[in-house]
Amino acid sequence: MSRHRNVRNLDIDDVLDDGYDDEDYAEEQTMTAEEQAQMADATEDVKSMLGNAKVTIKEIQDALWYYYFDVDQAAVYLLDELSKKHKAATAAATKKASSTPKPTQSGTATPTGTSSKSAPASKAKETPKGAESAIHDDDIVEFLDDEEVPPSQLQFDLAAMNFGSSLKTQSAKKAAGATPSAKTAPLLSGGEGYDRSGAVTPVGSAPPSGISTPSKVSTKMGKRIDVVTEYQKRVAEKESLNLVVIGHVDAGKSTLMGHLLYLQGEVNEKTIRKHERDAQKIGKASFAFAWVLDETGEERARGITMDVGVTKFETEHRRFTLLDAPGHRDFIPNMISGTAQADVAILVVDATTGEFESGFDANGQTKEHALLARSLGVQQLVVAVNKLDVVGWSEARFQEIVAKLEHFLVKDASFKKSSLIFVPCSGFTGENLVRRSKTGQICNGSALSDAPVDPSVASVVETFAWYKGPTLIQTIDKLDAPTRAVEKPFRMSVTDVFKGTGGVSAAGRLEAGHVQIGEAIMVMPGSEMAVVKNMEVNDEPTRWAAAGDSVLLTLSGIDILQVSTGSVLCARDAPIPVTTHFAAQIVVFDVKIPITVGFPIIMHHQSHNEPGVISKLVATIDKGTGEVVKKNPRHLGKNTTAMVEIRLNGRAIPLETFKDSKELGRVMLRKGGETVAAGIVTKILSFGS
């Protein structure tokens, strides 16, 4: 809320006065019909944001007119004014309590020098005053029947559950061609649905006598959703999974997944034909399917994936959010950011002679990607042996690759053998992605259904007859969804931030808990408050989201400078710790130089990458039993499991222990472009910066 500090001491009445009398002001400030409609909708939004605060319609509309319908600024100003009044009232009550006479035996306080018998008379005399004040109290807006909440608390509870609904109503009116009626009159002097005193009908109660319920603008507020129940209903229909595609550069990841999306009907034939024509113009005809996911000009010109491409598709039993991670070693930080959001993974390897070896052996990304995926919590891995058509669908080549990879993945990367599935396929021809070729129905790799089939491609019916297993789509359709931490405090790691038309937009994955429209949340680091105005899950508008969902939130009441990639959105009553010093249990990979105290590293956590050092070597641990082997070792060699302390050199980052959050309790340590270790956070040693 720091961007509103310049208006906190503003007196709106003094500013609006400006030396005019009421008649001159009313004459010069008459609103147009469009402004009247804006005022009606903005008034509803402010009322929803303020909840059960006692504010008059005139106060709301004066603030909106001054800020020219800026709902956020008007609401913040009104809350500040309420806070001042609340503090003044509290001080007055305290002062009055200190000077109040002691009560008599009847329980009624008797003023000094006055008989208690005079109390009824005094009360009778006060009745007209009470009646008079009751008339003026009609100006007060009471939205809820709950007990009054102090304005300081309202700073955190800035939202009612239907925030933004009036804006949708306005959009719907505009879409239908509706024009504000002349009967609505300038709302500053009262309009249809409002009493001249400014009173409106309290939510959940009958209208006061002589006042009709507004017909043009609804004051009905949305009910709070039981997200856990709704989530269970959704899971019963189809479970959701986040799927990341990883592998060495040029293994054909984007082509394979682009072709699969096309065969699944997520991309139409017109789009693929356009990609084919455009790719041929620059001499990259085989990249047409890859362009489904590689959308930027630089990615298409260089022929490599640089950032994480995100899309969605569905199978018979699963909903998938697809994350296409870059394979080039220069973009490993982006790969880590994408894989950190994943539940399951497809490791794509190139079956071409020499290409598999270059990706699997020294300096290749196949091994590193597999290690990173396992270290980031991926337990189920599908290995797509791609480009098998180039080697004539050789069963011997497939079995050779399976033998090498399975040994590494089980022994070095700690995958369970039962969680590994190997599928031979061709991303270019489309063979064994969604279906198998049959006589007369050959997967030919072209979007043109009537394209001629090369004899070498048609031979797949005979040369690939040895494979009796499932297709790639059938394989991933059987993957198990992990247990979601829906009932834990809300956590969302931010992967992208931009300024949208409705406010600050933050994209990311819900790591735990749930969130719904109108909910007040906290942004860490910074402890800034915001309100969820709108949200989308997989590009579809929704009112709630739960752990595991990839979400785009529109936030109000916060500046874009206060949210950044790597921030964590969390529940305001259970904020995530922020630290620069923590203890971790790490596994050291194949390092060239042993790790010692003071060893510099780049720590990767979600979308963060921060420089730091290994500040202390606590102990080495037996990987199997977890028992301490040696305390205070001098160095850590490769394949060592150890307890260490890590201190960051720069800013503090949001971090949780692995015990509290598996998703937010994992870290990766890199140096010189290579991953040297991975681990889990065991203890937060400092809080704040």
PDB file of N, CA and C in Angstrom, residues 178-235:
ATOM      1  N   ALA A 178     -26.761  -1.709 -23.873  1.00  0.00           N
ATOM      2  CA  ALA A 178     -27.598  -0.995 -22.917  1.00  0.00           C
ATOM      3  C   ALA A 178     -27.065   0.400 -22.675  1.00  0.00           C
ATOM      4  N   THR A 179     -27.966   1.370 -22.593  1.00  0.00           N
ATOM      5  CA  THR A 179     -27.596   2.751 -22.335  1.00  0.00           C
ATOM      6  C   THR A 179     -28.164   3.164 -20.992  1.00  0.00           C
ATOM      7  N   PRO A 180     -27.397   3.822 -20.149  1.00  0.00           N
ATOM      8  CA  PRO A 180     -27.925   4.259 -18.848  1.00  0.00           C
ATOM      9  C   PRO A 180     -29.178   5.093 -19.014  1.00  0.00           C
ATOM     10  N   SER A 181     -30.194   4.775 -18.237  1.00  0.00           N
ATOM     11  CA  SER A 181     -31.463   5.477 -18.337  1.00  0.00           C
ATOM     12  C   SER A 181     -31.358   6.877 -17.774  1.00  0.00           C
ATOM     13  N   ALA A 182     -32.168   7.774 -18.335  1.00  0.00           N
ATOM     14  CA  ALA A 182     -32.175   9.151 -17.831  1.00  0.00           C
ATOM     15  C   ALA A 182     -32.733   9.214 -16.424  1.00  0.00           C
ATOM     16  N   LYS A 183     -33.458   8.146 -16.037  1.00  0.00           N
ATOM     17  CA  LYS A 183     -34.045   8.126 -14.698  1.00  0.00           C
ATOM     18  C   LYS A 183     -32.998   7.990 -13.606  1.00  0.00           C
ATOM     19  N   THR A 184     -31.797   7.520 -13.990  1.00  0.00           N
ATOM     20  CA  THR A 184     -30.798   7.267 -12.952  1.00  0.00           C
ATOM     21  C   THR A 184     -30.284   8.535 -12.311  1.00  0.00           C
ATOM     22  N   ALA A 185     -30.354   9.676 -12.991  1.00  0.00           N
ATOM     23  CA  ALA A 185     -29.968  10.968 -12.419  1.00  0.00           C
ATOM     24  C   ALA A 185     -28.551  10.939 -11.880  1.00  0.00           C
ATOM     25  N   PRO A 186     -27.937  12.098 -11.668  1.00  0.00           N
ATOM     26  CA  PRO A 186     -26.600  12.112 -11.075  1.00  0.00           C
ATOM     27  C   PRO A 186     -26.612  11.419  -9.718  1.00  0.00           C
ATOM     28  N   LEU A 187     -25.722  10.427  -9.550  1.00  0.00           N
ATOM     29  CA  LEU A 187     -25.747   9.622  -8.334  1.00  0.00           C
ATOM     30  C   LEU A 187     -25.283  10.388  -7.115  1.00  0.00           C
ATOM     31  N   LEU A 188     -24.602  11.506  -7.311  1.00  0.00           N
ATOM     32  CA  LEU A 188     -24.182  12.280  -6.150  1.00  0.00           C
ATOM     33  C   LEU A 188     -25.379  12.900  -5.441  1.00  0.00           C
ATOM     34  N   SER A 189     -26.492  13.047  -6.152  1.00  0.00           N
ATOM     35  CA  SER A 189     -27.686  13.612  -5.522  1.00  0.00           C
ATOM     36  C   SER A 189     -28.770  12.550  -5.345  1.00  0.00           C
ATOM     37  N   GLY A 190     -28.397  11.281  -5.508  1.00  0.00           N
ATOM     38  CA  GLY A 190     -29.357  10.185  -5.356  1.00  0.00           C
ATOM     39  C   GLY A 190     -29.872   9.748  -6.691  1.00  0.00           C
ATOM     40  N   GLY A 191     -30.183   8.486  -6.841  1.00  0.00           N
ATOM     41  CA  GLY A 191     -30.668   7.957  -8.110  1.00  0.00           C
ATOM     42  C   GLY A 191     -31.613   6.825  -7.854  1.00  0.00           C
ATOM     43  N   GLU A 192     -32.030   6.173  -8.950  1.00  0.00           N
ATOM     44  CA  GLU A 192     -32.981   5.072  -8.826  1.00  0.00           C
ATOM     45  C   GLU A 192     -32.357   3.939  -8.024  1.00  0.00           C
ATOM     46  N   GLY A 193     -33.099   3.414  -7.068  1.00  0.00           N
ATOM     47  CA  GLY A 193     -32.582   2.345  -6.223  1.00  0.00           C
ATOM     48  C   GLY A 193     -31.920   2.859  -4.962  1.00  0.00           C
ATOM     49  N   TYR A 194     -31.793   4.162  -4.856  1.00  0.00           N
ATOM     50  CA  TYR A 194     -31.180   4.742  -3.656  1.00  0.00           C
ATOM     51  C   TYR A 194     -32.145   5.729  -3.025  1.00  0.00           C
ATOM     52  N   ASP A 195     -32.198   5.729  -1.714  1.00  0.00           N
ATOM     53  CA  ASP A 195     -32.961   6.732  -0.990  1.00  0.00           C
ATOM     54  C   ASP A 195     -32.184   8.047  -1.025  1.00  0.00           C
ATOM     55  N   ARG A 196     -32.869   9.156  -0.926  1.00  0.00           N
ATOM     56  CA  ARG A 196     -32.192  10.448  -0.973  1.00  0.00           C
ATOM     57  C   ARG A 196     -31.198  10.609   0.161  1.00  0.00           C
ATOM     58  N   SER A 197     -31.408   9.883   1.230  1.00  0.00           N
ATOM     59  CA  SER A 197     -30.476   9.962   2.348  1.00  0.00           C
ATOM     60  C   SER A 197     -29.217   9.170   2.090  1.00  0.00           C
ATOM     61  N   GLY A 198     -29.224   8.348   1.036  1.00  0.00           N
ATOM     62  CA  GLY A 198     -28.026   7.581   0.710  1.00  0.00           C
ATOM     63  C   GLY A 198     -28.044   6.186   1.258  1.00  0.00           C
ATOM     64  N   ALA A 199     -29.167   5.714   1.829  1.00  0.00           N
ATOM     65  CA  ALA A 199     -29.192   4.386   2.428  1.00  0.00           C
ATOM     66  C   ALA A 199     -29.395   3.318   1.374  1.00  0.00           C
ATOM     67  N   VAL A 200     -28.802   2.158   1.594  1.00  0.00           N
ATOM     68  CA  VAL A 200     -29.033   1.004   0.740  1.00  0.00           C
ATOM     69  C   VAL A 200     -29.438  -0.164   1.622  1.00  0.00           C
ATOM     70  N   THR A 201     -29.952  -1.198   0.977  1.00  0.00           N
ATOM     71  CA  THR A 201     -30.425  -2.347   1.736  1.00  0.00           C
ATOM     72  C   THR A 201     -29.267  -3.169   2.251  1.00  0.00           C
ATOM     73  N   PRO A 202     -29.196  -3.456   3.558  1.00  0.00           N
ATOM     74  CA  PRO A 202     -28.145  -4.325   4.075  1.00  0.00           C
ATOM     75  C   PRO A 202     -28.269  -5.724   3.493  1.00  0.00           C
ATOM     76  N   VAL A 203     -27.115  -6.352   3.203  1.00  0.00           N
ATOM     77  CA  VAL A 203     -27.121  -7.705   2.676  1.00  0.00           C
ATOM     78  C   VAL A 203     -27.641  -8.661   3.733  1.00  0.00           C
ATOM     79  N   GLY A 204     -28.557  -9.518   3.318  1.00  0.00           N
ATOM     80  CA  GLY A 204     -29.063 -10.539   4.237  1.00  0.00           C
ATOM     81  C   GLY A 204     -30.156 -10.039   5.167  1.00  0.00           C
ATOM     82  N   SER A 205     -30.713  -8.813   4.936  1.00  0.00           N
ATOM     83  CA  SER A 205     -31.804  -8.323   5.776  1.00  0.00           C
ATOM     84  C   SER A 205     -32.855  -7.679   4.899  1.00  0.00           C
ATOM     85  N   ALA A 206     -34.064  -7.490   5.447  1.00  0.00           N
ATOM     86  CA  ALA A 206     -35.151  -6.896   4.683  1.00  0.00           C
ATOM     87  C   ALA A 206     -34.910  -5.416   4.493  1.00  0.00           C
ATOM     88  N   PRO A 207     -35.408  -4.828   3.379  1.00  0.00           N
ATOM     89  CA  PRO A 207     -35.217  -3.393   3.154  1.00  0.00           C
ATOM     90  C   PRO A 207     -35.913  -2.581   4.229  1.00  0.00           C
ATOM     91  N   PRO A 208     -35.296  -1.471   4.670  1.00  0.00           N
ATOM     92  CA  PRO A 208     -35.965  -0.586   5.628  1.00  0.00           C
ATOM     93  C   PRO A 208     -37.259  -0.054   5.050  1.00  0.00           C
ATOM     94  N   SER A 209     -38.165   0.338   5.930  1.00  0.00           N
ATOM     95  CA  SER A 209     -39.466   0.836   5.497  1.00  0.00           C
ATOM     96  C   SER A 209     -39.310   2.037   4.584  1.00  0.00           C
ATOM     97  N   GLY A 210     -40.036   1.989   3.444  1.00  0.00           N
ATOM     98  CA  GLY A 210     -40.033   3.116   2.519  1.00  0.00           C
ATOM     99  C   GLY A 210     -38.852   3.138   1.575  1.00  0.00           C
ATOM    100  N   ILE A 211     -37.972   2.155   1.654  1.00  0.00           N
ATOM    101  CA  ILE A 211     -36.803   2.133   0.759  1.00  0.00           C
ATOM    102  C   ILE A 211     -36.858   0.862  -0.079  1.00  0.00           C
ATOM    103  N   SER A 212     -36.813   1.007  -1.387  1.00  0.00           N
ATOM    104  CA  SER A 212     -36.873  -0.156  -2.276  1.00  0.00           C
ATOM    105  C   SER A 212     -35.483  -0.700  -2.548  1.00  0.00           C
ATOM    106  N   THR A 213     -35.417  -1.988  -2.822  1.00  0.00           N
ATOM    107  CA  THR A 213     -34.139  -2.615  -3.145  1.00  0.00           C
ATOM    108  C   THR A 213     -33.671  -2.129  -4.508  1.00  0.00           C
ATOM    109  N   PRO A 214     -32.396  -1.745  -4.685  1.00  0.00           N
ATOM    110  CA  PRO A 214     -31.905  -1.268  -5.972  1.00  0.00           C
ATOM    111  C   PRO A 214     -32.183  -2.284  -7.066  1.00  0.00           C
ATOM    112  N   SER A 215     -32.701  -1.789  -8.204  1.00  0.00           N
ATOM    113  CA  SER A 215     -33.003  -2.683  -9.321  1.00  0.00           C
ATOM    114  C   SER A 215     -31.941  -2.636 -10.405  1.00  0.00           C
ATOM    115  N   LYS A 216     -31.264  -1.521 -10.528  1.00  0.00           N
ATOM    116  CA  LYS A 216     -30.262  -1.373 -11.591  1.00  0.00           C
ATOM    117  C   LYS A 216     -28.923  -1.950 -11.180  1.00  0.00           C
ATOM    118  N   VAL A 217     -28.544  -1.748  -9.937  1.00  0.00           N
ATOM    119  CA  VAL A 217     -27.242  -2.206  -9.466  1.00  0.00           C
ATOM    120  C   VAL A 217     -27.451  -3.138  -8.285  1.00  0.00           C
ATOM    121  N   SER A 218     -27.019  -4.379  -8.417  1.00  0.00           N
ATOM    122  CA  SER A 218     -27.220  -5.364  -7.355  1.00  0.00           C
ATOM    123  C   SER A 218     -26.195  -5.172  -6.247  1.00  0.00           C
ATOM    124  N   THR A 219     -26.680  -5.298  -4.995  1.00  0.00           N
ATOM    125  CA  THR A 219     -25.767  -5.245  -3.860  1.00  0.00           C
ATOM    126  C   THR A 219     -25.495  -6.633  -3.314  1.00  0.00           C
ATOM    127  N   LYS A 220     -25.955  -7.685  -4.036  1.00  0.00           N
ATOM    128  CA  LYS A 220     -25.754  -9.047  -3.562  1.00  0.00           C
ATOM    129  C   LYS A 220     -24.288  -9.427  -3.658  1.00  0.00           C
ATOM    130  N   MET A 221     -23.766  -9.987  -2.595  1.00  0.00           N
ATOM    131  CA  MET A 221     -22.359 -10.355  -2.559  1.00  0.00           C
ATOM    132  C   MET A 221     -22.215 -11.866  -2.626  1.00  0.00           C
ATOM    133  N   GLY A 222     -21.176 -12.332  -3.329  1.00  0.00           N
ATOM    134  CA  GLY A 222     -20.976 -13.755  -3.509  1.00  0.00           C
ATOM    135  C   GLY A 222     -20.657 -14.465  -2.206  1.00  0.00           C
ATOM    136  N   LYS A 223     -21.047 -15.728  -2.139  1.00  0.00           N
ATOM    137  CA  LYS A 223     -20.766 -16.527  -0.957  1.00  0.00           C
ATOM    138  C   LYS A 223     -19.346 -17.076  -1.035  1.00  0.00           C
ATOM    139  N   ARG A 224     -18.766 -17.289   0.105  1.00  0.00           N
ATOM    140  CA  ARG A 224     -17.445 -17.894   0.168  1.00  0.00           C
ATOM    141  C   ARG A 224     -17.547 -19.353  -0.254  1.00  0.00           C
ATOM    142  N   ILE A 225     -16.644 -19.757  -1.135  1.00  0.00           N
ATOM    143  CA  ILE A 225     -16.694 -21.100  -1.701  1.00  0.00           C
ATOM    144  C   ILE A 225     -15.963 -22.070  -0.790  1.00  0.00           C
ATOM    145  N   ASP A 226     -16.523 -23.261  -0.639  1.00  0.00           N
ATOM    146  CA  ASP A 226     -15.843 -24.344   0.065  1.00  0.00           C
ATOM    147  C   ASP A 226     -14.922 -25.017  -0.949  1.00  0.00           C
ATOM    148  N   VAL A 227     -13.686 -24.521  -1.037  1.00  0.00           N
ATOM    149  CA  VAL A 227     -12.768 -24.953  -2.088  1.00  0.00           C
ATOM    150  C   VAL A 227     -12.413 -26.425  -1.961  1.00  0.00           C
ATOM    151  N   VAL A 228     -12.231 -26.904  -0.741  1.00  0.00           N
ATOM    152  CA  VAL A 228     -11.850 -28.311  -0.547  1.00  0.00           C
ATOM    153  C   VAL A 228     -12.911 -29.234  -1.130  1.00  0.00           C
ATOM    154  N   THR A 229     -14.189 -28.915  -0.875  1.00  0.00           N
ATOM    155  CA  THR A 229     -15.284 -29.728  -1.420  1.00  0.00           C
ATOM    156  C   THR A 229     -15.314 -29.654  -2.934  1.00  0.00           C
ATOM    157  N   GLU A 230     -15.166 -28.433  -3.488  1.00  0.00           N
ATOM    158  CA  GLU A 230     -15.179 -28.266  -4.943  1.00  0.00           C
ATOM    159  C   GLU A 230     -13.997 -28.979  -5.582  1.00  0.00           C
ATOM    160  N   TYR A 231     -12.847 -28.935  -4.904  1.00  0.00           N
ATOM    161  CA  TYR A 231     -11.664 -29.611  -5.428  1.00  0.00           C
ATOM    162  C   TYR A 231     -11.873 -31.127  -5.488  1.00  0.00           C
ATOM    163  N   GLN A 232     -12.480 -31.682  -4.455  1.00  0.00           N
ATOM    164  CA  GLN A 232     -12.749 -33.121  -4.443  1.00  0.00           C
ATOM    165  C   GLN A 232     -13.699 -33.522  -5.563  1.00  0.00           C
ATOM    166  N   LYS A 233     -14.664 -32.657  -5.858  1.00  0.00           N
ATOM    167  CA  LYS A 233     -15.572 -32.930  -6.978  1.00  0.00           C
ATOM    168  C   LYS A 233     -14.810 -32.928  -8.299  1.00  0.00           C
ATOM    169  N   ARG A 234     -13.907 -31.956  -8.462  1.00  0.00           N
ATOM    170  CA  ARG A 234     -13.145 -31.858  -9.711  1.00  0.00           C
ATOM    171  C   ARG A 234     -12.229 -33.060  -9.901  1.00  0.00           C
ATOM    172  N   VAL A 235     -11.562 -33.462  -8.817  1.00  0.00           N
ATOM    173  CA  VAL A 235     -10.649 -34.601  -8.892  1.00  0.00           C
ATOM    174  C   VAL A 235     -11.404 -35.883  -9.215  1.00  0.00           C
TER     175      VAL A 235
END
